[in-house]
Amino acid sequence: MSRLNESGRGYTACTKHHWLQNLAALGQYGAGKATIIDIGCNRGYFTSTALNYWAPGFGNHNQLVHKSHQEGGLYGPGACGICWDCSHGPDKPVTLQPQREVDVHCFEPSMWHQRALAAAKAALYGPEDAPKTDKGTAVRWKILPLAVSNATGVARFPANCTHEECSLASTTELFDVNITTVDIYMREAVIPYVDILKIDTEGFDPAVLAGAYNTLRRHRAEVLSFEYHDFWTRSGGTLRVCMDYLEELGYTCYYDAPLLYKLTGCWDPRYEIKDWSNIVCAVRGSEIEADMNALTVLRQRAVNSTAVA
């Protein structure tokens, strides 16, 4: 608890999402297709990290995306991301069978990020209607110039933003961005189910989760991944309220770190650290929830104690 409470920024902010490999392994015997909704796609490194396990035939997707960003020159020395995301990758060679198809729905309001993502997509994966298939997986990466919240509308967004916190940028140059919700997009795009719903909206994650109510209530997203930090004051959210909401909808949540810290059913006021962190949640009773429980700090301590004894 002390490590999380005192070092949340370092311990769970720049997490490598170790559970992704477990999720990919569970999908080995499925339909051969995986789907990601990535809200706040930014430079694309969350999705590229997942693709390391779902589409291993390409090699290290983080490095490939980074190379494209470097060649494009839009980010300068910041192409790797604030967490040095481009250096992330599997700890050992991936032996999983590739998925036949991976559909990525990438929501990114920033025109600057859209340009960089479009260049990476074209170079690595090809167009959505004719994706490259020579690496064993057809990756259809759809870039959506939209914001996501709990209601539709129009937002004013900073132009020419190149960093991770575009919605916080102070500038007089703004442009209109249409807003949708997860529930509306799932219905309009005819998406029955997503493996991962990832949210990174610099403080508006609670609003996005509210707009995903029906998707979550029906367990049409197997795993949620979202950020939590002091920016949540922008939308009036607290971690405790969010955990109660997701528990009622049938999700078990954890602080996402090298070892997971279980939140659901284990609430401690000290978990409200109000610092840059990552949360991951799984449908209660699912196989991936069981895998995540095995990755928690308490379970690992028990395993290690047994091994020593």
GROMACS .gro file of C-alpha atoms in nm:
model
  309
    1MET     CA    1   0.000   0.000   0.000
    2SER     CA    2   0.281   0.240   0.084
    3ARG     CA    3   0.441   0.193  -0.257
    4LEU     CA    4   0.115   0.274  -0.432
    5ASN     CA    5   0.016   0.562  -0.205
    6GLU     CA    6   0.355   0.731  -0.199
    7SER     CA    7   0.478   0.645  -0.548
    8GLY     CA    8   0.159   0.613  -0.750
    9ARG     CA    9   0.294   0.837  -1.022
   10GLY     CA   10   0.597   0.618  -1.079
   11TYR     CA   11   0.442   0.281  -1.007
   12THR     CA   12   0.113   0.285  -1.195
   13ALA     CA   13   0.137   0.589  -1.426
   14CYS     CA   14   0.364   0.447  -1.695
   15THR     CA   15   0.246   0.090  -1.667
   16LYS     CA   16   0.324  -0.163  -1.940
   17HIS     CA   17  -0.016  -0.337  -1.911
   18HIS     CA   18   0.122  -0.685  -1.841
   19TRP     CA   19  -0.230  -0.831  -1.843
   20LEU     CA   20  -0.249  -0.780  -2.220
   21GLN     CA   21  -0.058  -1.101  -2.281
   22ASN     CA   22  -0.302  -1.293  -2.062
   23LEU     CA   23  -0.596  -1.149  -2.254
   24ALA     CA   24  -0.437  -1.240  -2.586
   25ALA     CA   25  -0.366  -1.594  -2.464
   26LEU     CA   26  -0.731  -1.640  -2.368
   27GLY     CA   27  -0.829  -1.537  -2.721
   28GLN     CA   28  -0.626  -1.814  -2.881
   29TYR     CA   29  -0.928  -2.039  -2.913
   30GLY     CA   30  -1.184  -1.777  -3.009
   31ALA     CA   31  -1.310  -1.653  -3.343
   32GLY     CA   32  -0.970  -1.528  -3.456
   33LYS     CA   33  -1.070  -1.163  -3.428
   34ALA     CA   34  -0.999  -0.898  -3.165
   35THR     CA   35  -1.144  -0.548  -3.132
   36ILE     CA   36  -1.007  -0.244  -2.952
   37ILE     CA   37  -1.179   0.088  -2.892
   38ASP     CA   38  -0.901   0.333  -2.807
   39ILE     CA   39  -1.041   0.667  -2.686
   40GLY     CA   40  -0.767   0.926  -2.669
   41CYS     CA   41  -0.547   0.735  -2.910
   42ASN     CA   42  -0.274   1.001  -2.900
   43ARG     CA   43   0.042   0.857  -3.059
   44GLY     CA   44  -0.112   0.509  -3.072
   45TYR     CA   45   0.116   0.331  -2.827
   46PHE     CA   46  -0.154   0.161  -2.619
   47THR     CA   47  -0.292  -0.007  -2.928
   48SER     CA   48   0.055  -0.092  -3.058
   49THR     CA   49   0.131  -0.257  -2.722
   50ALA     CA   50  -0.179  -0.476  -2.757
   51LEU     CA   51  -0.086  -0.558  -3.116
   52ASN     CA   52   0.245  -0.698  -2.994
   53TYR     CA   53   0.042  -0.993  -2.862
   54TRP     CA   54  -0.244  -1.010  -3.112
   55ALA     CA   55  -0.035  -0.956  -3.426
   56PRO     CA   56   0.317  -1.072  -3.336
   57GLY     CA   57   0.413  -1.139  -3.697
   58PHE     CA   58   0.494  -0.771  -3.748
   59GLY     CA   59   0.758  -0.760  -3.474
   60ASN     CA   60   0.755  -0.492  -3.203
   61HIS     CA   61   0.468  -0.260  -3.299
   62ASN     CA   62   0.580   0.008  -3.052
   63GLN     CA   63   0.912   0.038  -3.229
   64LEU     CA   64   0.748   0.030  -3.571
   65VAL     CA   65   0.505   0.309  -3.480
   66HIS     CA   66   0.789   0.510  -3.329
   67LYS     CA   67   0.994   0.474  -3.646
   68SER     CA   68   0.701   0.608  -3.848
   69HIS     CA   69   0.663   0.903  -3.609
   70GLN     CA   70   1.033   0.980  -3.635
   71GLU     CA   71   1.026   0.968  -4.013
   72GLY     CA   72   0.721   1.194  -4.019
   73GLY     CA   73   0.896   1.453  -3.804
   74LEU     CA   74   0.577   1.583  -3.644
   75TYR     CA   75   0.684   1.521  -3.284
   76GLY     CA   76   1.054   1.600  -3.290
   77PRO     CA   77   1.225   1.453  -2.982
   78GLY     CA   78   0.886   1.371  -2.827
   79ALA     CA   79   0.800   1.091  -3.069
   80CYS     CA   80   0.854   0.819  -2.809
   81GLY     CA   81   0.587   0.949  -2.569
   82ILE     CA   82   0.601   1.080  -2.215
   83CYS     CA   83   0.644   0.728  -2.072
   84TRP     CA   84   0.900   0.623  -2.332
   85ASP     CA   85   0.625   0.404  -2.472
   86CYS     CA   86   0.824   0.325  -2.784
   87SER     CA   87   1.069   0.127  -2.570
   88HIS     CA   88   0.795  -0.096  -2.428
   89GLY     CA   89   0.744  -0.444  -2.559
   90PRO     CA   90   0.709  -0.805  -2.452
   91ASP     CA   91   0.964  -0.919  -2.195
   92LYS     CA   92   1.029  -1.230  -2.401
   93PRO     CA   93   0.946  -1.352  -2.753
   94VAL     CA   94   0.572  -1.388  -2.813
   95THR     CA   95   0.479  -1.747  -2.897
   96LEU     CA   96   0.104  -1.686  -2.928
   97GLN     CA   97  -0.072  -1.759  -3.253
   98PRO     CA   98  -0.168  -1.434  -3.426
   99GLN     CA   99  -0.528  -1.327  -3.450
  100ARG     CA  100  -0.661  -1.342  -3.803
  101GLU     CA  101  -0.804  -0.989  -3.775
  102VAL     CA  102  -0.771  -0.698  -3.533
  103ASP     CA  103  -1.006  -0.403  -3.562
  104VAL     CA  104  -0.893  -0.079  -3.399
  105HIS     CA  105  -1.134   0.212  -3.349
  106CYS     CA  106  -0.905   0.500  -3.262
  107PHE     CA  107  -1.071   0.821  -3.136
  108GLU     CA  108  -0.836   1.118  -3.160
  109PRO     CA  109  -0.956   1.482  -3.178
  110SER     CA  110  -0.609   1.633  -3.233
  111MET     CA  111  -0.542   1.698  -3.601
  112TRP     CA  112  -0.169   1.667  -3.534
  113HIS     CA  113  -0.202   1.320  -3.384
  114GLN     CA  114  -0.443   1.221  -3.662
  115ARG     CA  115  -0.178   1.300  -3.923
  116ALA     CA  116   0.089   1.098  -3.742
  117LEU     CA  117  -0.145   0.804  -3.689
  118ALA     CA  118  -0.259   0.807  -4.051
  119ALA     CA  119   0.103   0.793  -4.168
  120ALA     CA  120   0.183   0.501  -3.935
  121LYS     CA  121  -0.130   0.317  -4.040
  122ALA     CA  122  -0.052   0.355  -4.410
  123ALA     CA  123   0.308   0.244  -4.370
  124LEU     CA  124   0.249  -0.051  -4.139
  125TYR     CA  125  -0.102  -0.186  -4.187
  126GLY     CA  126  -0.250  -0.049  -4.508
  127PRO     CA  127  -0.601   0.084  -4.571
  128GLU     CA  128  -0.901  -0.052  -4.381
  129ASP     CA  129  -1.064  -0.198  -4.693
  130ALA     CA  130  -0.744  -0.372  -4.806
  131PRO     CA  131  -0.516  -0.427  -4.504
  132LYS     CA  132  -0.180  -0.595  -4.538
  133THR     CA  133  -0.200  -0.965  -4.461
  134ASP     CA  134   0.155  -1.087  -4.520
  135LYS     CA  135   0.237  -1.079  -4.146
  136GLY     CA  136  -0.041  -1.318  -4.048
  137THR     CA  137  -0.291  -1.059  -3.921
  138ALA     CA  138  -0.509  -0.805  -4.098
  139VAL     CA  139  -0.499  -0.491  -3.881
  140ARG     CA  140  -0.780  -0.250  -3.965
  141TRP     CA  141  -0.693   0.074  -3.786
  142LYS     CA  142  -0.976   0.324  -3.815
  143ILE     CA  143  -0.889   0.681  -3.713
  144LEU     CA  144  -1.192   0.875  -3.590
  145PRO     CA  145  -1.163   1.256  -3.553
  146LEU     CA  146  -1.412   1.263  -3.266
  147ALA     CA  147  -1.427   1.334  -2.895
  148VAL     CA  148  -1.616   1.100  -2.661
  149SER     CA  149  -1.822   1.187  -2.353
  150ASN     CA  150  -2.159   1.110  -2.191
  151ALA     CA  151  -2.363   1.306  -2.447
  152THR     CA  152  -2.336   1.419  -2.807
  153GLY     CA  153  -2.249   1.775  -2.902
  154VAL     CA  154  -1.957   1.987  -3.017
  155ALA     CA  155  -1.638   2.071  -2.828
  156ARG     CA  156  -1.375   2.334  -2.893
  157PHE     CA  157  -1.034   2.173  -2.919
  158PRO     CA  158  -0.683   2.323  -2.940
  159ALA     CA  159  -0.529   2.312  -3.285
  160ASN     CA  160  -0.178   2.184  -3.362
  161CYS     CA  161  -0.130   2.016  -3.025
  162THR     CA  162   0.153   1.760  -3.024
  163HIS     CA  163   0.160   1.638  -2.662
  164GLU     CA  164  -0.046   1.398  -2.448
  165GLU     CA  165  -0.263   1.663  -2.282
  166CYS     CA  166  -0.416   1.842  -2.579
  167SER     CA  167  -0.747   1.915  -2.409
  168LEU     CA  168  -0.552   2.110  -2.144
  169ALA     CA  169  -0.353   2.316  -2.391
  170SER     CA  170  -0.374   2.692  -2.357
  171THR     CA  171  -0.416   2.845  -2.701
  172THR     CA  172  -0.640   3.086  -2.883
  173GLU     CA  173  -0.647   2.868  -3.195
  174LEU     CA  174  -0.940   2.630  -3.153
  175PHE     CA  175  -1.153   2.417  -3.383
  176ASP     CA  176  -1.483   2.232  -3.348
  177VAL     CA  177  -1.485   1.860  -3.273
  178ASN     CA  178  -1.801   1.650  -3.276
  179ILE     CA  179  -1.871   1.448  -2.961
  180THR     CA  180  -2.022   1.101  -2.947
  181THR     CA  181  -2.068   0.838  -2.676
  182VAL     CA  182  -1.946   0.479  -2.657
  183ASP     CA  183  -2.303   0.348  -2.660
  184ILE     CA  184  -2.397   0.549  -2.969
  185TYR     CA  185  -2.081   0.455  -3.155
  186MET     CA  186  -2.118   0.085  -3.073
  187ARG     CA  187  -2.471   0.096  -3.211
  188GLU     CA  188  -2.394   0.300  -3.523
  189ALA     CA  189  -2.080   0.101  -3.610
  190VAL     CA  190  -2.263  -0.228  -3.539
  191ILE     CA  191  -1.996  -0.351  -3.298
  192PRO     CA  192  -2.134  -0.637  -3.089
  193TYR     CA  193  -1.837  -0.673  -2.855
  194VAL     CA  194  -1.493  -0.528  -2.781
  195ASP     CA  195  -1.202  -0.699  -2.614
  196ILE     CA  196  -1.065  -0.373  -2.475
  197LEU     CA  197  -1.225  -0.036  -2.414
  198LYS     CA  198  -0.936   0.200  -2.339
  199ILE     CA  199  -0.999   0.558  -2.222
  200ASP     CA  200  -0.747   0.839  -2.179
  201THR     CA  201  -0.922   1.175  -2.193
  202GLU     CA  202  -0.725   1.385  -1.942
  203GLY     CA  203  -0.986   1.407  -1.669
  204PHE     CA  204  -1.305   1.325  -1.857
  205ASP     CA  205  -1.277   0.947  -1.823
  206PRO     CA  206  -1.576   0.934  -1.579
  207ALA     CA  207  -1.794   1.108  -1.839
  208VAL     CA  208  -1.686   0.861  -2.107
  209LEU     CA  209  -1.767   0.570  -1.874
  210ALA     CA  210  -2.111   0.721  -1.808
  211GLY     CA  211  -2.170   0.731  -2.183
  212ALA     CA  212  -2.081   0.362  -2.203
  213TYR     CA  213  -2.349   0.254  -1.955
  214ASN     CA  214  -2.538   0.014  -2.181
  215THR     CA  215  -2.219  -0.131  -2.328
  216LEU     CA  216  -2.089  -0.203  -1.979
  217ARG     CA  217  -2.422  -0.319  -1.839
  218ARG     CA  218  -2.439  -0.585  -2.110
  219HIS     CA  219  -2.071  -0.674  -2.065
  220ARG     CA  220  -1.997  -0.593  -2.427
  221ALA     CA  221  -1.648  -0.477  -2.325
  222GLU     CA  222  -1.442  -0.752  -2.166
  223VAL     CA  223  -1.168  -0.527  -2.030
  224LEU     CA  224  -1.162  -0.156  -1.945
  225SER     CA  225  -0.843   0.045  -1.917
  226PHE     CA  226  -0.853   0.410  -1.814
  227GLU     CA  227  -0.653   0.684  -1.646
  228TYR     CA  228  -0.718   0.832  -1.304
  229HIS     CA  229  -0.552   1.146  -1.171
  230ASP     CA  230  -0.617   1.491  -1.031
  231PHE     CA  231  -0.752   1.606  -1.369
  232TRP     CA  232  -1.072   1.423  -1.273
  233THR     CA  233  -1.174   1.744  -1.097
  234ARG     CA  234  -1.257   1.868  -1.449
  235SER     CA  235  -1.552   1.629  -1.464
  236GLY     CA  236  -1.631   1.610  -1.092
  237GLY     CA  237  -1.539   1.243  -1.063
  238THR     CA  238  -1.384   1.048  -0.778
  239LEU     CA  239  -1.231   0.705  -0.789
  240ARG     CA  240  -1.465   0.575  -0.518
  241VAL     CA  241  -1.777   0.679  -0.710
  242CYS     CA  242  -1.635   0.530  -1.029
  243MET     CA  243  -1.553   0.201  -0.855
  244ASP     CA  244  -1.905   0.178  -0.712
  245TYR     CA  245  -2.050   0.242  -1.060
  246LEU     CA  246  -1.840  -0.028  -1.224
  247GLU     CA  247  -1.896  -0.278  -0.943
  248GLU     CA  248  -2.271  -0.235  -0.986
  249LEU     CA  249  -2.227  -0.305  -1.358
  250GLY     CA  250  -2.037  -0.626  -1.286
  251TYR     CA  251  -1.671  -0.527  -1.323
  252THR     CA  252  -1.376  -0.594  -1.095
  253CYS     CA  253  -1.111  -0.322  -1.102
  254TYR     CA  254  -0.744  -0.290  -1.011
  255TYR     CA  255  -0.467  -0.035  -1.010
  256ASP     CA  256  -0.268  -0.131  -1.319
  257ALA     CA  257   0.098  -0.175  -1.227
  258PRO     CA  258   0.373  -0.439  -1.243
  259LEU     CA  259   0.164  -0.609  -0.973
  260LEU     CA  260  -0.207  -0.523  -0.969
  261TYR     CA  261  -0.375  -0.368  -0.664
  262LYS     CA  262  -0.734  -0.486  -0.635
  263LEU     CA  263  -0.984  -0.206  -0.574
  264THR     CA  264  -1.325  -0.375  -0.602
  265GLY     CA  265  -1.429  -0.523  -0.269
  266CYS     CA  266  -1.107  -0.399  -0.110
  267TRP     CA  267  -1.166  -0.026  -0.091
  268ASP     CA  268  -0.936   0.181   0.125
  269PRO     CA  269  -0.967   0.563   0.135
  270ARG     CA  270  -0.594   0.581   0.069
  271TYR     CA  271  -0.661   0.449  -0.282
  272GLU     CA  272  -0.799   0.795  -0.368
  273ILE     CA  273  -0.443   0.911  -0.440
  274LYS     CA  274  -0.549   1.180  -0.691
  275ASP     CA  275  -0.235   1.129  -0.892
  276TRP     CA  276  -0.157   1.009  -1.241
  277SER     CA  277  -0.244   0.638  -1.242
  278ASN     CA  278  -0.398   0.365  -1.454
  279ILE     CA  279  -0.695   0.143  -1.374
  280VAL     CA  280  -0.786  -0.185  -1.541
  281CYS     CA  281  -1.117  -0.369  -1.497
  282ALA     CA  282  -1.251  -0.706  -1.612
  283VAL     CA  283  -1.597  -0.858  -1.627
  284ARG     CA  284  -1.666  -1.029  -1.297
  285GLY     CA  285  -1.653  -1.407  -1.327
  286SER     CA  286  -1.457  -1.401  -1.654
  287GLU     CA  287  -1.136  -1.589  -1.724
  288ILE     CA  288  -0.941  -1.266  -1.755
  289GLU     CA  289  -1.064  -1.158  -1.410
  290ALA     CA  290  -0.921  -1.482  -1.270
  291ASP     CA  291  -0.592  -1.410  -1.446
  292MET     CA  292  -0.585  -1.055  -1.310
  293ASN     CA  293  -0.651  -1.180  -0.958
  294ALA     CA  294  -0.345  -1.402  -0.999
  295LEU     CA  295  -0.142  -1.092  -1.092
  296THR     CA  296  -0.234  -0.896  -0.778
  297VAL     CA  297   0.028  -0.803  -0.523
  298LEU     CA  298  -0.139  -1.005  -0.246
  299ARG     CA  299  -0.167  -1.320  -0.458
  300GLN     CA  300   0.194  -1.295  -0.570
  301ARG     CA  301   0.311  -1.248  -0.212
  302ALA     CA  302   0.118  -1.560  -0.112
  303VAL     CA  303   0.275  -1.757  -0.397
  304ASN     CA  304   0.623  -1.637  -0.305
  305SER     CA  305   0.568  -1.716   0.064
  306THR     CA  306   0.459  -2.069  -0.025
  307ALA     CA  307   0.763  -2.115  -0.247
  308VAL     CA  308   0.997  -2.002   0.032
  309ALA     CA  309   0.829  -2.227   0.287
   0.00000   0.00000   0.00000
